[in-house]
Short mmCIF file of C-alpha atoms in Angstrom, two decimals:
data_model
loop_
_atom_site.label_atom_id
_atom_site.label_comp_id
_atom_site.label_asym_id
_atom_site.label_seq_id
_atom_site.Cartn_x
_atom_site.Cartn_y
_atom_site.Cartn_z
CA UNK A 1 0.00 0.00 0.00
CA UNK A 2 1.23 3.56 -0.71
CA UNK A 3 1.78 6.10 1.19
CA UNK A 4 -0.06 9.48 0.84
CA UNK A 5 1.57 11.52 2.98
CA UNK A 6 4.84 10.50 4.36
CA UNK A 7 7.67 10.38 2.61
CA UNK A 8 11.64 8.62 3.40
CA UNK A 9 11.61 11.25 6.52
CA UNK A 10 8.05 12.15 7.43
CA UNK A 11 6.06 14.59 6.19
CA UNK A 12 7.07 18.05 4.58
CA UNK A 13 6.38 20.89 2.68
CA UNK A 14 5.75 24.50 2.33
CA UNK A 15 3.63 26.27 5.11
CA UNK A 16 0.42 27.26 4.59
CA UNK A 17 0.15 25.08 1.76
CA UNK A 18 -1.72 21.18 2.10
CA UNK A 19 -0.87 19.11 4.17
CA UNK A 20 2.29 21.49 6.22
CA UNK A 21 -1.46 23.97 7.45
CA UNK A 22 -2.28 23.87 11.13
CA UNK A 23 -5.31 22.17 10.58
CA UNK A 24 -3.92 19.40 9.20
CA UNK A 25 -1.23 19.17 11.91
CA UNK A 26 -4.00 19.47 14.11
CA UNK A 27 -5.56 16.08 12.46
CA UNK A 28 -2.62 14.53 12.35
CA UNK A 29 -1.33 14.73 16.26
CA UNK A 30 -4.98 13.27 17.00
CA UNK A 31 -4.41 10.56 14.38
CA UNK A 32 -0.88 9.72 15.75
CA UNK A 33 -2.51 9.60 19.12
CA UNK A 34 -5.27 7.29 18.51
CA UNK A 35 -2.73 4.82 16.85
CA UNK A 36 -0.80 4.57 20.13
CA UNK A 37 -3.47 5.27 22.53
CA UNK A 38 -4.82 2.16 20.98
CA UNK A 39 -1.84 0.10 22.00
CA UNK A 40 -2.08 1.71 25.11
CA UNK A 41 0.35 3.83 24.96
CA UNK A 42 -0.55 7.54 26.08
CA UNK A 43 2.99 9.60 26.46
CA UNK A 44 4.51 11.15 23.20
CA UNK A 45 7.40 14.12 23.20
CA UNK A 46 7.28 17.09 20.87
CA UNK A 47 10.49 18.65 19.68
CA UNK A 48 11.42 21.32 16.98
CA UNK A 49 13.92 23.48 15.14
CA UNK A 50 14.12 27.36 15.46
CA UNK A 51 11.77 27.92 12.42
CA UNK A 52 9.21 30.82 13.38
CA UNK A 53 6.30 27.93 12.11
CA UNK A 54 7.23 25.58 14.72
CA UNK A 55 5.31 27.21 17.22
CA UNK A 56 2.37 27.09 15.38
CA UNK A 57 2.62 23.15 14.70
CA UNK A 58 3.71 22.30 18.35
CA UNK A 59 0.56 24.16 19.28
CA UNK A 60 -1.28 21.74 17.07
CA UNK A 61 0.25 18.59 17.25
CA UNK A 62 -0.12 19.11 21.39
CA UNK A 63 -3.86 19.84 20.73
CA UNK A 64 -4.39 17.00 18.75
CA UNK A 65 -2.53 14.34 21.09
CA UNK A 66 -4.86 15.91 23.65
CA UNK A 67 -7.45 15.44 21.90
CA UNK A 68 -6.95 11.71 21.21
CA UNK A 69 -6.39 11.23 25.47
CA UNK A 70 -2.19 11.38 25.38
CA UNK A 71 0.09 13.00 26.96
CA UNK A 72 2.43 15.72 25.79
CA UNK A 73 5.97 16.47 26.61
CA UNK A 74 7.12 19.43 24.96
CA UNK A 75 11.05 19.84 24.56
CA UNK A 76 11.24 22.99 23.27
CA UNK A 77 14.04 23.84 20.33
CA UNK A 78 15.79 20.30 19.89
CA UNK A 79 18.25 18.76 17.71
CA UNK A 80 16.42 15.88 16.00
CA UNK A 81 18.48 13.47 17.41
CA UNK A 82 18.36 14.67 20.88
CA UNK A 83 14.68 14.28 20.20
CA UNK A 84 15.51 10.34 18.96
CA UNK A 85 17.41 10.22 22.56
CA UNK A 86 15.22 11.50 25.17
CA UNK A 87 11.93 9.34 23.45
CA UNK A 88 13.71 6.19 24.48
CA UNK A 89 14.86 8.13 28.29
CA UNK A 90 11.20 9.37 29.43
CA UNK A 91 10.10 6.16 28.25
CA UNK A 92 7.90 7.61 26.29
CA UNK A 93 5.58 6.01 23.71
CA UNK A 94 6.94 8.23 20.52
CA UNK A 95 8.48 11.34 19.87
CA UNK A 96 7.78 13.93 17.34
CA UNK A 97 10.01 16.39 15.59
CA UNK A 98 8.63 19.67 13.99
CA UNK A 99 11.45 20.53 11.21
CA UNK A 100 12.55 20.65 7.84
CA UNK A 101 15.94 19.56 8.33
CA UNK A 102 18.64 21.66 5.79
CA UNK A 103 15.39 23.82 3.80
CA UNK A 104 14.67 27.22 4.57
CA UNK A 105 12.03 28.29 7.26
CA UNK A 106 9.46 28.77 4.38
CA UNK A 107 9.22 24.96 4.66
CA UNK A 108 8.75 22.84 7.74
CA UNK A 109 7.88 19.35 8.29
CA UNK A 110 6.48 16.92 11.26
CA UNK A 111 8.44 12.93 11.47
CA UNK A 112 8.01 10.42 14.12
CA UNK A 113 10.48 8.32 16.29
CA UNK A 114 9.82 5.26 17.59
CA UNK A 115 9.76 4.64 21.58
CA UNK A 116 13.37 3.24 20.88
CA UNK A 117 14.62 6.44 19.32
CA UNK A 118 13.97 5.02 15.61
CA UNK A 119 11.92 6.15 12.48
CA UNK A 120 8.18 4.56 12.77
CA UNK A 121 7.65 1.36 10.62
CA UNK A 122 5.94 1.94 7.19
CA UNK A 123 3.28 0.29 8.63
CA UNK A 124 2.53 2.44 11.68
CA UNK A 125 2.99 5.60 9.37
CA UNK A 126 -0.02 3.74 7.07
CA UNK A 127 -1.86 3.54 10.18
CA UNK A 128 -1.26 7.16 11.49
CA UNK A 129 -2.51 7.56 7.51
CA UNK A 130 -5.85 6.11 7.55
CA UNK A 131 -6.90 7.77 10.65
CA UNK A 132 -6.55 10.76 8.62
CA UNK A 133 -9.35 9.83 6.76
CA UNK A 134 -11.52 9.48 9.53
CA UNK A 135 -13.76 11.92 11.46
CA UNK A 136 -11.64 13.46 14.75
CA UNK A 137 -13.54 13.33 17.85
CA UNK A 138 -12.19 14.16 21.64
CA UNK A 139 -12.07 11.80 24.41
CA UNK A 140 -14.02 12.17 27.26
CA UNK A 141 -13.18 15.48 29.18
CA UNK A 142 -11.64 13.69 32.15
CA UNK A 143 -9.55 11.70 29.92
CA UNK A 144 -7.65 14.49 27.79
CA UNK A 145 -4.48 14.47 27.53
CA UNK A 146 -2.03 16.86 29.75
CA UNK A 147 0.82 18.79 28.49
CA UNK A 148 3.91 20.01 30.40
CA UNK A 149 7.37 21.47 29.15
CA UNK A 150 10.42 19.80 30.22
CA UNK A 151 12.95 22.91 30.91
CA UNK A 152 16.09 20.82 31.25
CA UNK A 153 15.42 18.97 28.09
CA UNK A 154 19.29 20.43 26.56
CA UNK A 155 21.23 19.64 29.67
CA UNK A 156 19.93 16.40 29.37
CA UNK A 157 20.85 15.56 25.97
CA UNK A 158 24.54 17.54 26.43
CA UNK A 159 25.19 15.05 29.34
CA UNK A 160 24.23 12.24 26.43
CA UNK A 161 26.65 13.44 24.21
CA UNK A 162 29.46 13.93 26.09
CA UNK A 163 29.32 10.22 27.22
CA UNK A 164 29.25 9.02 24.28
CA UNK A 165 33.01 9.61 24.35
CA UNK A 166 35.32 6.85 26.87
CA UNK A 167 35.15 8.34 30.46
CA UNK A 168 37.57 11.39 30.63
CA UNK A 169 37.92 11.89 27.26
CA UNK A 170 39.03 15.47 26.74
CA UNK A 171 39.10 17.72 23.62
CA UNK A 172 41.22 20.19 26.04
CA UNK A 173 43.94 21.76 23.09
CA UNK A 174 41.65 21.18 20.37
CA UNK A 175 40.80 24.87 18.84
CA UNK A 176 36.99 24.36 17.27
CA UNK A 177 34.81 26.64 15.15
CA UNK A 178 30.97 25.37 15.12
CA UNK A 179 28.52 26.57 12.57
CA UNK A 180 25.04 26.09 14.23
CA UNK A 181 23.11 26.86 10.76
CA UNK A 182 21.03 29.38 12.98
CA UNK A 183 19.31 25.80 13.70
CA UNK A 184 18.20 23.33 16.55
CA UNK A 185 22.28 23.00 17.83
CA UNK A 186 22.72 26.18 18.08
CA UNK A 187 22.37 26.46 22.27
CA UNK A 188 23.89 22.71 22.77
CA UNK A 189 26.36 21.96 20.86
CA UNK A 190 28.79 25.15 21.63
CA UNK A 191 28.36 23.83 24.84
CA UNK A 192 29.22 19.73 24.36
CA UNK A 193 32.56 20.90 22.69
CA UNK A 194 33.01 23.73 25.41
CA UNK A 195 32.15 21.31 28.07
CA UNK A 196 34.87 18.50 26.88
CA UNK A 197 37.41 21.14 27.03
CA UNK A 198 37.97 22.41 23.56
CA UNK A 199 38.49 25.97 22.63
CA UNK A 200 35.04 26.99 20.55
CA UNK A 201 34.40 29.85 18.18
CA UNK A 202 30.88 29.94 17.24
CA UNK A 203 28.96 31.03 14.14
CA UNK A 204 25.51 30.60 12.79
CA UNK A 205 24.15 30.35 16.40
CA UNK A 206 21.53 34.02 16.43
CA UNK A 207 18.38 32.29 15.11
CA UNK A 208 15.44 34.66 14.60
CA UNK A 209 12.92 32.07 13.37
CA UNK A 210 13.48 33.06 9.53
CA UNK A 211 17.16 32.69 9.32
CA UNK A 212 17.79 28.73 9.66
CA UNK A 213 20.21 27.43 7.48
CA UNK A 214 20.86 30.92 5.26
CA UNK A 215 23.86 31.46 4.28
CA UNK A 216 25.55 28.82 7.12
CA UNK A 217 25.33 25.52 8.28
CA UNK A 218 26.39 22.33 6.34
CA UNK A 219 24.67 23.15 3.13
CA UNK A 220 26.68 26.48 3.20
CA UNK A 221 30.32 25.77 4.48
CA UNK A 222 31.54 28.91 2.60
CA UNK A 223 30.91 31.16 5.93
CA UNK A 224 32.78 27.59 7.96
CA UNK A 225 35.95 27.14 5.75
CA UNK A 226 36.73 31.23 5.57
CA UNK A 227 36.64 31.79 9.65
CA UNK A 228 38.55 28.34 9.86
CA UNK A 229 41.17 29.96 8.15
CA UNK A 230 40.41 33.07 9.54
CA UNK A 231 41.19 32.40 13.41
CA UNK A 232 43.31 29.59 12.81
CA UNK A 233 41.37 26.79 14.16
CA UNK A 234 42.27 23.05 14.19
CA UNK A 235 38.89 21.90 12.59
CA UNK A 236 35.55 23.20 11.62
CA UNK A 237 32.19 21.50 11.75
CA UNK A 238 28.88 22.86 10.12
CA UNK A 239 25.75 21.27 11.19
CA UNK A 240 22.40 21.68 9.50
CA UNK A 241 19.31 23.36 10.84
CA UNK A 242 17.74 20.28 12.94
CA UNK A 243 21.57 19.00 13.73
CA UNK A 244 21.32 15.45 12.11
CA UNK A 245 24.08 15.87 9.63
CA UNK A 246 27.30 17.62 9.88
CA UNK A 247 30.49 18.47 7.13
CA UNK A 248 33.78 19.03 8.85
CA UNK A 249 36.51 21.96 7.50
CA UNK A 250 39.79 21.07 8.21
CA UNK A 251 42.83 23.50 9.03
CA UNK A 252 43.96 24.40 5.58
CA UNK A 253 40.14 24.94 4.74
CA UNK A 254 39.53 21.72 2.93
CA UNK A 255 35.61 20.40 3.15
CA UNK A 256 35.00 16.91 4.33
CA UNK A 257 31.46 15.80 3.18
CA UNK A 258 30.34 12.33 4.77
CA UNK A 259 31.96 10.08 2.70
CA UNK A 260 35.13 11.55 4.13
CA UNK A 261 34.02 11.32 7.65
CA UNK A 262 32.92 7.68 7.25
CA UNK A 263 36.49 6.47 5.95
CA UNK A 264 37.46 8.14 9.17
CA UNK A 265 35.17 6.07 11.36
CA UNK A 266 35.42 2.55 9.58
CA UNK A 267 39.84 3.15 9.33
CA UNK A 268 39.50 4.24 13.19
CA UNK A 269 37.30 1.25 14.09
CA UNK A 270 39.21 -1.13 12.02
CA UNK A 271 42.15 -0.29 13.92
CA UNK A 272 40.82 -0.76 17.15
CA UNK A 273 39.06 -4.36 16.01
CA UNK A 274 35.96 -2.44 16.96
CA UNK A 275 34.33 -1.81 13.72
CA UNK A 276 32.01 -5.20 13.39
CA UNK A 277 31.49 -6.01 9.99
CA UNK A 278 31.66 -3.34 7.38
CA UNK A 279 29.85 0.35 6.26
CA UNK A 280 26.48 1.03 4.50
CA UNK A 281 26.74 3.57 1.97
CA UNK A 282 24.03 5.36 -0.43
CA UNK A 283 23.78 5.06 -4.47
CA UNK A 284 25.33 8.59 -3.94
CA UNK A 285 28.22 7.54 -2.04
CA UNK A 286 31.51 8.17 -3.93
CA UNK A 287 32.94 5.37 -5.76
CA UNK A 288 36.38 6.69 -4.09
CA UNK A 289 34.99 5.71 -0.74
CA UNK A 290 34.05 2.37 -1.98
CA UNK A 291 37.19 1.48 -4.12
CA UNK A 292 39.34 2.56 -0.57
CA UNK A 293 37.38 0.60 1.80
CA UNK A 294 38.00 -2.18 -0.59
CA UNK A 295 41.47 -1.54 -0.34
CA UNK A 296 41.21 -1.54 3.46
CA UNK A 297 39.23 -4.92 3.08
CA UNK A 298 36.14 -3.34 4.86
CA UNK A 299 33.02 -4.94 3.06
CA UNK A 300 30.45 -1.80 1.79
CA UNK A 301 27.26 -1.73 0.54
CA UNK A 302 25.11 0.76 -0.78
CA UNK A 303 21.18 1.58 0.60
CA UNK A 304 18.80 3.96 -1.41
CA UNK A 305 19.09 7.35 -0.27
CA UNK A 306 17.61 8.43 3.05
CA UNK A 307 18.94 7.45 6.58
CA UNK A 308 15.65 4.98 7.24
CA UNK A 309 17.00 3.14 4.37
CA UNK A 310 20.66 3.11 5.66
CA UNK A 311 19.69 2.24 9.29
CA UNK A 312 17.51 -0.62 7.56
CA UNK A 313 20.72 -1.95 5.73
CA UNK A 314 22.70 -1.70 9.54
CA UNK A 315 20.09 -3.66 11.23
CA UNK A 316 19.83 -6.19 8.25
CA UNK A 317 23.41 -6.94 8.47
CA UNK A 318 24.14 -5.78 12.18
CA UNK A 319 26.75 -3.70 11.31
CA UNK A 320 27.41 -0.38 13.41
CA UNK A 321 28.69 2.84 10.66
CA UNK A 322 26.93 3.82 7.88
CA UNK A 323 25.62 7.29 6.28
CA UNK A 324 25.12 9.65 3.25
CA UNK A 325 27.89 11.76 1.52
CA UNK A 326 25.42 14.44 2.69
CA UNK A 327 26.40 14.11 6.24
CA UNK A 328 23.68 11.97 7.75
CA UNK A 329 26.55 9.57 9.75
CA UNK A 330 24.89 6.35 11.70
CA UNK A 331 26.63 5.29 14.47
CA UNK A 332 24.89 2.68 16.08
CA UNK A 333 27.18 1.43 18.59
CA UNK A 334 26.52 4.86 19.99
CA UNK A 335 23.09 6.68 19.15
CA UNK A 336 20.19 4.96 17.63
CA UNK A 337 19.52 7.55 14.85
CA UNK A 338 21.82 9.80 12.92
CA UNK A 339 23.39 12.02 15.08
CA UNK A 340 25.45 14.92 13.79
CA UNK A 341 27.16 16.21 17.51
CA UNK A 342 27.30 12.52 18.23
CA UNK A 343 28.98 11.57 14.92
CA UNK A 344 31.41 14.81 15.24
CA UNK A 345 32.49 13.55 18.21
CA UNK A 346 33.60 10.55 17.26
CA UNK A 347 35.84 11.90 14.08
CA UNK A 348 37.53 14.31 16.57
CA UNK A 349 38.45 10.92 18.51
CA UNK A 350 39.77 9.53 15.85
CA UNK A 351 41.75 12.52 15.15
CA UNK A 352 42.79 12.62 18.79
CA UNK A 353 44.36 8.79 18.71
CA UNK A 354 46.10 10.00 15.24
CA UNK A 355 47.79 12.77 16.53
CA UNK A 356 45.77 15.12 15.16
CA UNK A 357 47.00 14.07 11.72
CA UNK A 358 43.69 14.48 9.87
CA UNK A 359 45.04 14.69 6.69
CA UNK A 360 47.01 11.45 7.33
CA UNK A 361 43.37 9.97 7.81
CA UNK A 362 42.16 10.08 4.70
CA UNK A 363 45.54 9.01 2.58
CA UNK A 364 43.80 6.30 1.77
CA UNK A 365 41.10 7.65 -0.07
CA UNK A 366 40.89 9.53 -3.63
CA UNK A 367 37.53 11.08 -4.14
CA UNK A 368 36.48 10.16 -8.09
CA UNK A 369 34.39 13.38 -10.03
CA UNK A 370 31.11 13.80 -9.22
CA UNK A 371 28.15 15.88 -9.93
CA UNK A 372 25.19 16.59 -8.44
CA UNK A 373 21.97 18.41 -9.93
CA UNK A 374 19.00 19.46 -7.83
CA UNK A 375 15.61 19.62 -10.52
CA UNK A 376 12.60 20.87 -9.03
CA UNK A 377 9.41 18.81 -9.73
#
């Protein structure tokens, strides 16, 4: 059966125009909450980006779960990851992110996590679907749903990232610049770096609600790679505006996309007999990332594009690294989603046990030409 509304990561589109309107947000919070109030599950979290529109769908989708008789847990401005991570720590039935990822505020967009901080299975989404099509009606008054805000929501999720790194691990002498895409990281990850002891120069981190993603963040290294080379720092890293993918600028102001990063992570987990198998790519993954993993005798497949697909691909073969060229890095042995502070941190240990050498890292690999065109449909 096909889907008519979701897509390989939820739902999106422009606002104000079908099916990104409040009304249909509305429709679809009660939908999602009659699919798991039905299993009896009644606690869902709602996270978003710093688009000005995402006040007006958490309004919605937290009127709708009410509506259907669940619980609301509102999280405030959230990378989606973090949003992937605290699901599975409030126990929580499912958790909801309000964001369009790397697109511009005009557009916005609502996807789902599992209670174990995964995407929903195609068929729950089909579910969530045909209760669309039905008439909403409220529960009973006494069994509405309640909503509260959880105010430590980033401090929680900081404390996550940081230990995803071996106890003590310090980035102390390791001069950062972090481009927050005026996006979801922009308040949390200055402060994981800053926290593990790094020196951090910030940019991209003054969102207004109509600036996300313009003109920084990973889709727009330009403004990265000149104050790299402007202050001097060891190593950039550009996230985009709901902090799920990153690209990393090195000292001399070269651009590492995510097929760099992941010859990082599977050379660095090869070496430590900790990488499990072998890496999931894309069909746009670089053929120089597959002909050097070869030579590294690392086994590499490819997924269809989107992370579901490359976290499907993981699980199939329970392998731990995969990701897109775009930046979307998997790292299951850590996070259960794509994770771009989580995956950042790992490069930078890998960079840390090779001297800092990250040049030296990717010897190994020559990139082959490649083009990409973007046609509007």
């Amino acid at each position: 059966m096909n889907r008519k509304y979701f897509g390989t990561d939820g739902i999106r589109g422009r606002v104000g125009e079908h099916p990104i309107t409040p009304d249909f947000v509305l429709k679809l919070g009660w939908a999602a909450g009659k699919v798991f109030a039905k299993q009896g599950k009644k606690r869902i979290l709602i996270g978003k980006d710093t688009r000005l529109s995402g006040y007006m769908f958490e309004s919605a989708l937290e009127a709708g779960l009410s509506a259907a008789g669940v619980d609301v847990y509102l999280l405030g401005p959230m990378p989606t990851p973090g949003i992937a991570y605290l699901t599975q720590t409030f126990h929580a039935d499912a958790g909801i992110v309000i964001s369009a990822s790397h697109n511009s505020f005009e557009d916005n967009g609502i996807k789902f996590f599992s209670r174990s901080g995964e995407k929903l299975p195609d068929e729950v989404e089909l579910e969530i679907e045909s209760w669309l099509d039905k008439p909403m009606e409220t529960v009973a008054p006494a069994l509405l749903g309640k909503a509260r805000r959880i105010n430590d929501a980033a401090g929680r999720y900081i404390e996550f990232c940081k230990n995803t790194l071996p106890f003590n691990a310090s980035l102390q002498g390791m001069s950062l610049v972090v481009d927050c895409a005026h996006g979801a990281t922009y308040h949390i990850a200055p402060e994981v770096f800053n926290e593990l002891g790094a020196t951090v120069d910030v940019i991209g981190a003054k969102p207004d609600g109509l600036n996300i993603n313009k003109g920084y963040g990973s889709t727009n290294p330009r403004a990265l790679q000149d104050r790299v080379l402007e202050v001097g720092a060891d190593l950039g890293i550009g996230f985009d505006g709901d902090g799920d993918r990153l690209v990393m600028v090195t000292h001399t102001g070269r651009l590492l996309d995510g097929d760099d990063l992941l010859y990082i992570l599977a050379k660095n987990l090869q070496s430590k007999g900790q990488l499990q198998g072998g890496i999931v790519g894309t069909e746009m993954s670089n053929l120089g990332l597959e002909l050097a993993l070869k030579e590294a005798n690392i086994p590499f497949v490819r997924a269809k594009v989107g992370d579901r697909y490359v976290m499907a691909e993981l699980q199939k073969n329970n392998w731990l690294v995969g990701g897109e060229n775009s930046g979307h890095l998997v790292c299951r042995h850590v996070q259960s989603t794509g994770d771009g502070i989580v995956a950042a941190l790992q490069v930078l240990q890998a960079i840390q046990e090779a001297d800092g050498q990250i040049e030296a890292l990717l010897q190994g690999m020559k990139k082959m030409p490649q083009s990409l065109v973007n046609i509007r449909t």
